[in-house]
Short mmCIF file of C-alpha atoms in Angstrom, two decimals:
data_model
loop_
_atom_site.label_atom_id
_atom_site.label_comp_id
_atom_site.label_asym_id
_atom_site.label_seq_id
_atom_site.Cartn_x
_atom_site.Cartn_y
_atom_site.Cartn_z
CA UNK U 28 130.35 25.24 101.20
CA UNK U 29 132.49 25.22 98.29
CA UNK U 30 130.94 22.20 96.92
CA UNK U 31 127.37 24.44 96.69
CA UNK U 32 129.24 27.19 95.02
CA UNK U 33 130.70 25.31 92.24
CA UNK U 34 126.96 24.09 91.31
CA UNK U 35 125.74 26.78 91.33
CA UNK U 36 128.27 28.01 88.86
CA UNK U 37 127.34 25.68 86.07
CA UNK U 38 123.81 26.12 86.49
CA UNK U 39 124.49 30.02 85.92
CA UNK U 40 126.94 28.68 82.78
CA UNK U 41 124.48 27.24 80.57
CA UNK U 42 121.94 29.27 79.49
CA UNK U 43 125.05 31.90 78.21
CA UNK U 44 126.43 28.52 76.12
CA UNK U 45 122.46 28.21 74.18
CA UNK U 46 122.92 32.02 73.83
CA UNK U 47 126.24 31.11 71.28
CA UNK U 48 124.79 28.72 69.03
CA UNK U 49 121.93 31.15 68.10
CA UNK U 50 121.64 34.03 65.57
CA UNK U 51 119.03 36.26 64.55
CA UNK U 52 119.74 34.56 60.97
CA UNK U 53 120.08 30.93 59.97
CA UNK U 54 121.12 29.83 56.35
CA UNK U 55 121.87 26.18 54.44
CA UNK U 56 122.47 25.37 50.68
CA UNK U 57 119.64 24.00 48.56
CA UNK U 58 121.20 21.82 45.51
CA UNK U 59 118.73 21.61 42.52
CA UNK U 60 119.27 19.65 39.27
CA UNK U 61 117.69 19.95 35.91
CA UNK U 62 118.49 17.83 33.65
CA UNK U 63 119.01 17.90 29.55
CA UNK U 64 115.21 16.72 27.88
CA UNK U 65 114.53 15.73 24.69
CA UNK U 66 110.62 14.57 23.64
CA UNK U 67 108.74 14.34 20.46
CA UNK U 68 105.48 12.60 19.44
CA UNK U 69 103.25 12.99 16.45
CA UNK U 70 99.72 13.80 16.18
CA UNK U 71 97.14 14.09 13.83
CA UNK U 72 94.89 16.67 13.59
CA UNK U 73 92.40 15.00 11.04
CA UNK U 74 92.07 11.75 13.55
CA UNK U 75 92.87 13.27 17.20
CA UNK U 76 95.39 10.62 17.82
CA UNK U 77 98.87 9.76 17.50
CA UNK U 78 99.66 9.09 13.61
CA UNK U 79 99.88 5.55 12.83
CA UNK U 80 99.55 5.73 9.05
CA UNK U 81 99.01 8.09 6.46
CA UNK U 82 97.62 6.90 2.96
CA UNK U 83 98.88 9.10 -0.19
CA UNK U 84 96.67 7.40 -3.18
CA UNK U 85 97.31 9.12 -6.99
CA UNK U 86 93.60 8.44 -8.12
CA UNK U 87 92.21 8.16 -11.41
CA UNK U 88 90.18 10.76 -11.19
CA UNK U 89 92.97 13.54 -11.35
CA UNK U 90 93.99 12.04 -14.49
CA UNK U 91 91.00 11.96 -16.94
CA UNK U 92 92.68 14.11 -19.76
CA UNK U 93 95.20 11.97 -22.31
CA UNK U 94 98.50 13.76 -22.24
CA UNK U 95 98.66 14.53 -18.90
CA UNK U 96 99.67 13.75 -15.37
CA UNK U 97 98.25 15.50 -12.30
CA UNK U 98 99.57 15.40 -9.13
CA UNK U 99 97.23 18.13 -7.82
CA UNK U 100 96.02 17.50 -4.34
CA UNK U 101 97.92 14.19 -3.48
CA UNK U 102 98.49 15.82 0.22
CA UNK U 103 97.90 15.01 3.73
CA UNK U 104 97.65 17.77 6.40
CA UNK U 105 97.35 18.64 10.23
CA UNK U 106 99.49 16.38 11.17
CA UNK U 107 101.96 18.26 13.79
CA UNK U 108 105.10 17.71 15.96
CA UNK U 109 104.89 18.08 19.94
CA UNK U 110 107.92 18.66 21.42
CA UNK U 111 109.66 19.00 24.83
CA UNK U 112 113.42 20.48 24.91
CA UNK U 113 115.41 21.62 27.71
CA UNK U 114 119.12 22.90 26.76
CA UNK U 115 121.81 24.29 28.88
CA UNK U 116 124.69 26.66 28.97
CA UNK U 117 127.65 25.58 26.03
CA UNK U 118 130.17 26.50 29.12
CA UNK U 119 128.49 24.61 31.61
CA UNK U 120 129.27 20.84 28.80
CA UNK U 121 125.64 21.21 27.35
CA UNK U 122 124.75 21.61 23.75
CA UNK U 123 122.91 25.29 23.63
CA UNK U 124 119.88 24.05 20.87
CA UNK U 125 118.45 21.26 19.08
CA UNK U 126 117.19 20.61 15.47
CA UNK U 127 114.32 18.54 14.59
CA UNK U 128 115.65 16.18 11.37
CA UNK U 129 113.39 13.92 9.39
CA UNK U 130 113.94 10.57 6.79
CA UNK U 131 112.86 7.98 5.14
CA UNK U 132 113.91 4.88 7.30
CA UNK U 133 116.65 2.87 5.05
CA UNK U 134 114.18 0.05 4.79
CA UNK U 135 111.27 2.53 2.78
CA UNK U 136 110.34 1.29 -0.69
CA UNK U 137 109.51 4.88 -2.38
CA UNK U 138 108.23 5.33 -6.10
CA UNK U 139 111.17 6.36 -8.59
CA UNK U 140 111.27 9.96 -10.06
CA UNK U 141 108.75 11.77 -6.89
CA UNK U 142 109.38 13.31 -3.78
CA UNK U 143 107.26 13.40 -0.68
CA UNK U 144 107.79 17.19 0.42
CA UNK U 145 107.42 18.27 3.90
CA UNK U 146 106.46 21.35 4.89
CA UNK U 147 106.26 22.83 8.11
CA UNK U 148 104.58 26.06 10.23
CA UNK U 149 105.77 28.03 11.93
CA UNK U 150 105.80 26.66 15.34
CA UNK U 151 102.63 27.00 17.71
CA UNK U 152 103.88 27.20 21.76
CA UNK U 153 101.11 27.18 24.40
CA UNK U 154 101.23 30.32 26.96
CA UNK U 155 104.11 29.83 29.15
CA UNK U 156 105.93 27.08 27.09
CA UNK U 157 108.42 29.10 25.57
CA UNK U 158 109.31 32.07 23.44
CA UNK U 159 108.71 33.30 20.02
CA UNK U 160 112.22 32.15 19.11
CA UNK U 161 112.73 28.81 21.61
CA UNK U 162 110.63 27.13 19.28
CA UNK U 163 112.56 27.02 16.53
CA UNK U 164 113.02 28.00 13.06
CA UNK U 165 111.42 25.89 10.09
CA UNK U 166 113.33 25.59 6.79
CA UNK U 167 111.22 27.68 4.45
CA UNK U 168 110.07 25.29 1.78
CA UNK U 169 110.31 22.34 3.71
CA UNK U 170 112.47 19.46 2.58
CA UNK U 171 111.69 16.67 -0.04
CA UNK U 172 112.65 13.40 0.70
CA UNK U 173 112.73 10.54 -2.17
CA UNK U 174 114.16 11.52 -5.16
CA UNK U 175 116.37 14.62 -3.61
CA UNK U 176 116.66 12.64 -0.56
CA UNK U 177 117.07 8.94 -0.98
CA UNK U 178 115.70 6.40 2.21
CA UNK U 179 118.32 7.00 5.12
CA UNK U 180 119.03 10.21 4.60
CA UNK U 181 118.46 12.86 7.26
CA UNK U 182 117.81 17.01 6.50
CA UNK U 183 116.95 19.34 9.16
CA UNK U 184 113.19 20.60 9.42
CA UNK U 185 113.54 22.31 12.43
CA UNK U 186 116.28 24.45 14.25
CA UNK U 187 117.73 26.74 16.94
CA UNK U 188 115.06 24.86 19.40
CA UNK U 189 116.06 25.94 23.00
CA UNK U 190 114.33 25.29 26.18
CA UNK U 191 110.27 24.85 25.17
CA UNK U 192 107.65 22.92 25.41
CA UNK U 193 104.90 23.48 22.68
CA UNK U 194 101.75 21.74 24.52
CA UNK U 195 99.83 18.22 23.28
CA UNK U 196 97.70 17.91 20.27
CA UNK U 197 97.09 21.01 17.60
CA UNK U 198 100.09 22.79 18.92
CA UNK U 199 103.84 22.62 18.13
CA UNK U 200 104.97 22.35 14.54
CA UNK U 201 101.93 21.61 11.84
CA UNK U 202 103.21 19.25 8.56
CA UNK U 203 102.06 19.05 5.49
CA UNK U 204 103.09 16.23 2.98
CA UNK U 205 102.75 16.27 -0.48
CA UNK U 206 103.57 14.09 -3.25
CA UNK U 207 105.33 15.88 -6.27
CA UNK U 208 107.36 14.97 -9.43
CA UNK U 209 111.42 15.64 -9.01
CA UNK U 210 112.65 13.54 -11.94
CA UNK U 211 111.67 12.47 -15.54
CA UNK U 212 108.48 10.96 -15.53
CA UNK U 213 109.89 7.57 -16.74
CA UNK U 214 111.31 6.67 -13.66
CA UNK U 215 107.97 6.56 -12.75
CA UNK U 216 106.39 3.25 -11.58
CA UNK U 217 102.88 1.86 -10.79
CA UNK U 218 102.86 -0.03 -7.71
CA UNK U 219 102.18 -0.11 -3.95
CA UNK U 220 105.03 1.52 -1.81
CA UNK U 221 105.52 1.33 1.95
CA UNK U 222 108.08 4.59 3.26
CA UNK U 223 109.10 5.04 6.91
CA UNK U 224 108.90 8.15 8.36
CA UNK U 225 111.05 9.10 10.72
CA UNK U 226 111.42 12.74 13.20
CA UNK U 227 114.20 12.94 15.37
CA UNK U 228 114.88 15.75 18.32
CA UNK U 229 118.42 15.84 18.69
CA UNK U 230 121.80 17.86 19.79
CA UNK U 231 123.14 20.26 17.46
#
């Protein structure tokens, strides 16, 4: 008889030990990393592909009249920067923006006494991609790189980028380059001259 009563007992036990390890709530952590992006590429509006080269050709035909020296027009346009950035918090060990800088690669042969100037819009973000100010600031102007800037040297285009991303093709920053006289004109050369361009998305 005993032995009956003491199964019976556990049976009866159980169902008040589930009754402990459930709540009317249930919880867990959910870890989620993000990390630090930097992307760039370069595309041209005039071709609808990446930029491979651009030609910048002084012709004859701007200078017809003895005395003279036009520069009028040697330009190329649409080409424009896509970029991707994702910062983080200066607290958290992240840098809080980026600049976009741009040279002529150390290895450029440029023509004595001109500069290539490049100027930039104001940047163009796709709905949703970012702010009015995540995209960055230009440097009004532009920069010229050649004479004021010799090959290797890098100046900032772009800054105060923060988390964005501008969208493919026409959008993101639009360039224009244009070939202008910085020095005395007897610096000046004729010849053939192969420059490097280079953009660079970086850490402040």
């Amino acid at each position: 008889m005993k032995k009956s009563v003491f199964i019976l007992f556990l049976v009866s036990y159980l169902p008040f030990l589930n009754a402990q390890n459930d709540r009317s709530s249930a919880s867990h952590n959910v870890n989620i990393s993000i990390p630090e992006i930097a992307l760039l590429d370069i595309y041209n509006g005039q071709t609808g592909s990446n930029v491979d080269v651009v030609n910048l050709n002084v012709s004859n035909d701007n200078n017809t009249e003895a005395g003279q020296y036009n520069l009028t027009n040697v330009s190329y346009g649409d080409i424009w920067l896509n970029y991707t950035s994702v910062v983080g918090d200066e607290a958290n060990g992240y840098q809080p923006s980026r600049e976009i800088t741009v040279q002529l690669e150390p290895e450029s042969s440029f023509p004595a006494g001109l500069d290539l100037r490049v100027t930039a819009d104001t940047p163009r973000i796709v709905q949703g991609g970012g702010s009015e100010t995540s995209g960055g600031n230009v440097t009004p102007g532009g920069v010229a790189l050649g004479s004021s800037n010799a090959a290797g040297v890098e100046v900032t285009l772009v800054k105060d980028i923060k988390s964005v991303y501008t969208g493919d093709g026409a959008n993101g920053v639009r360039l224009t380059y244009t070939l202008e006289q910085k020095d005395n004109f007897s610096l000046v050369q004729a010849g053939n001259y192969q420059a490097v361009i280079r953009f660079m998305l970086t850490d402040l």
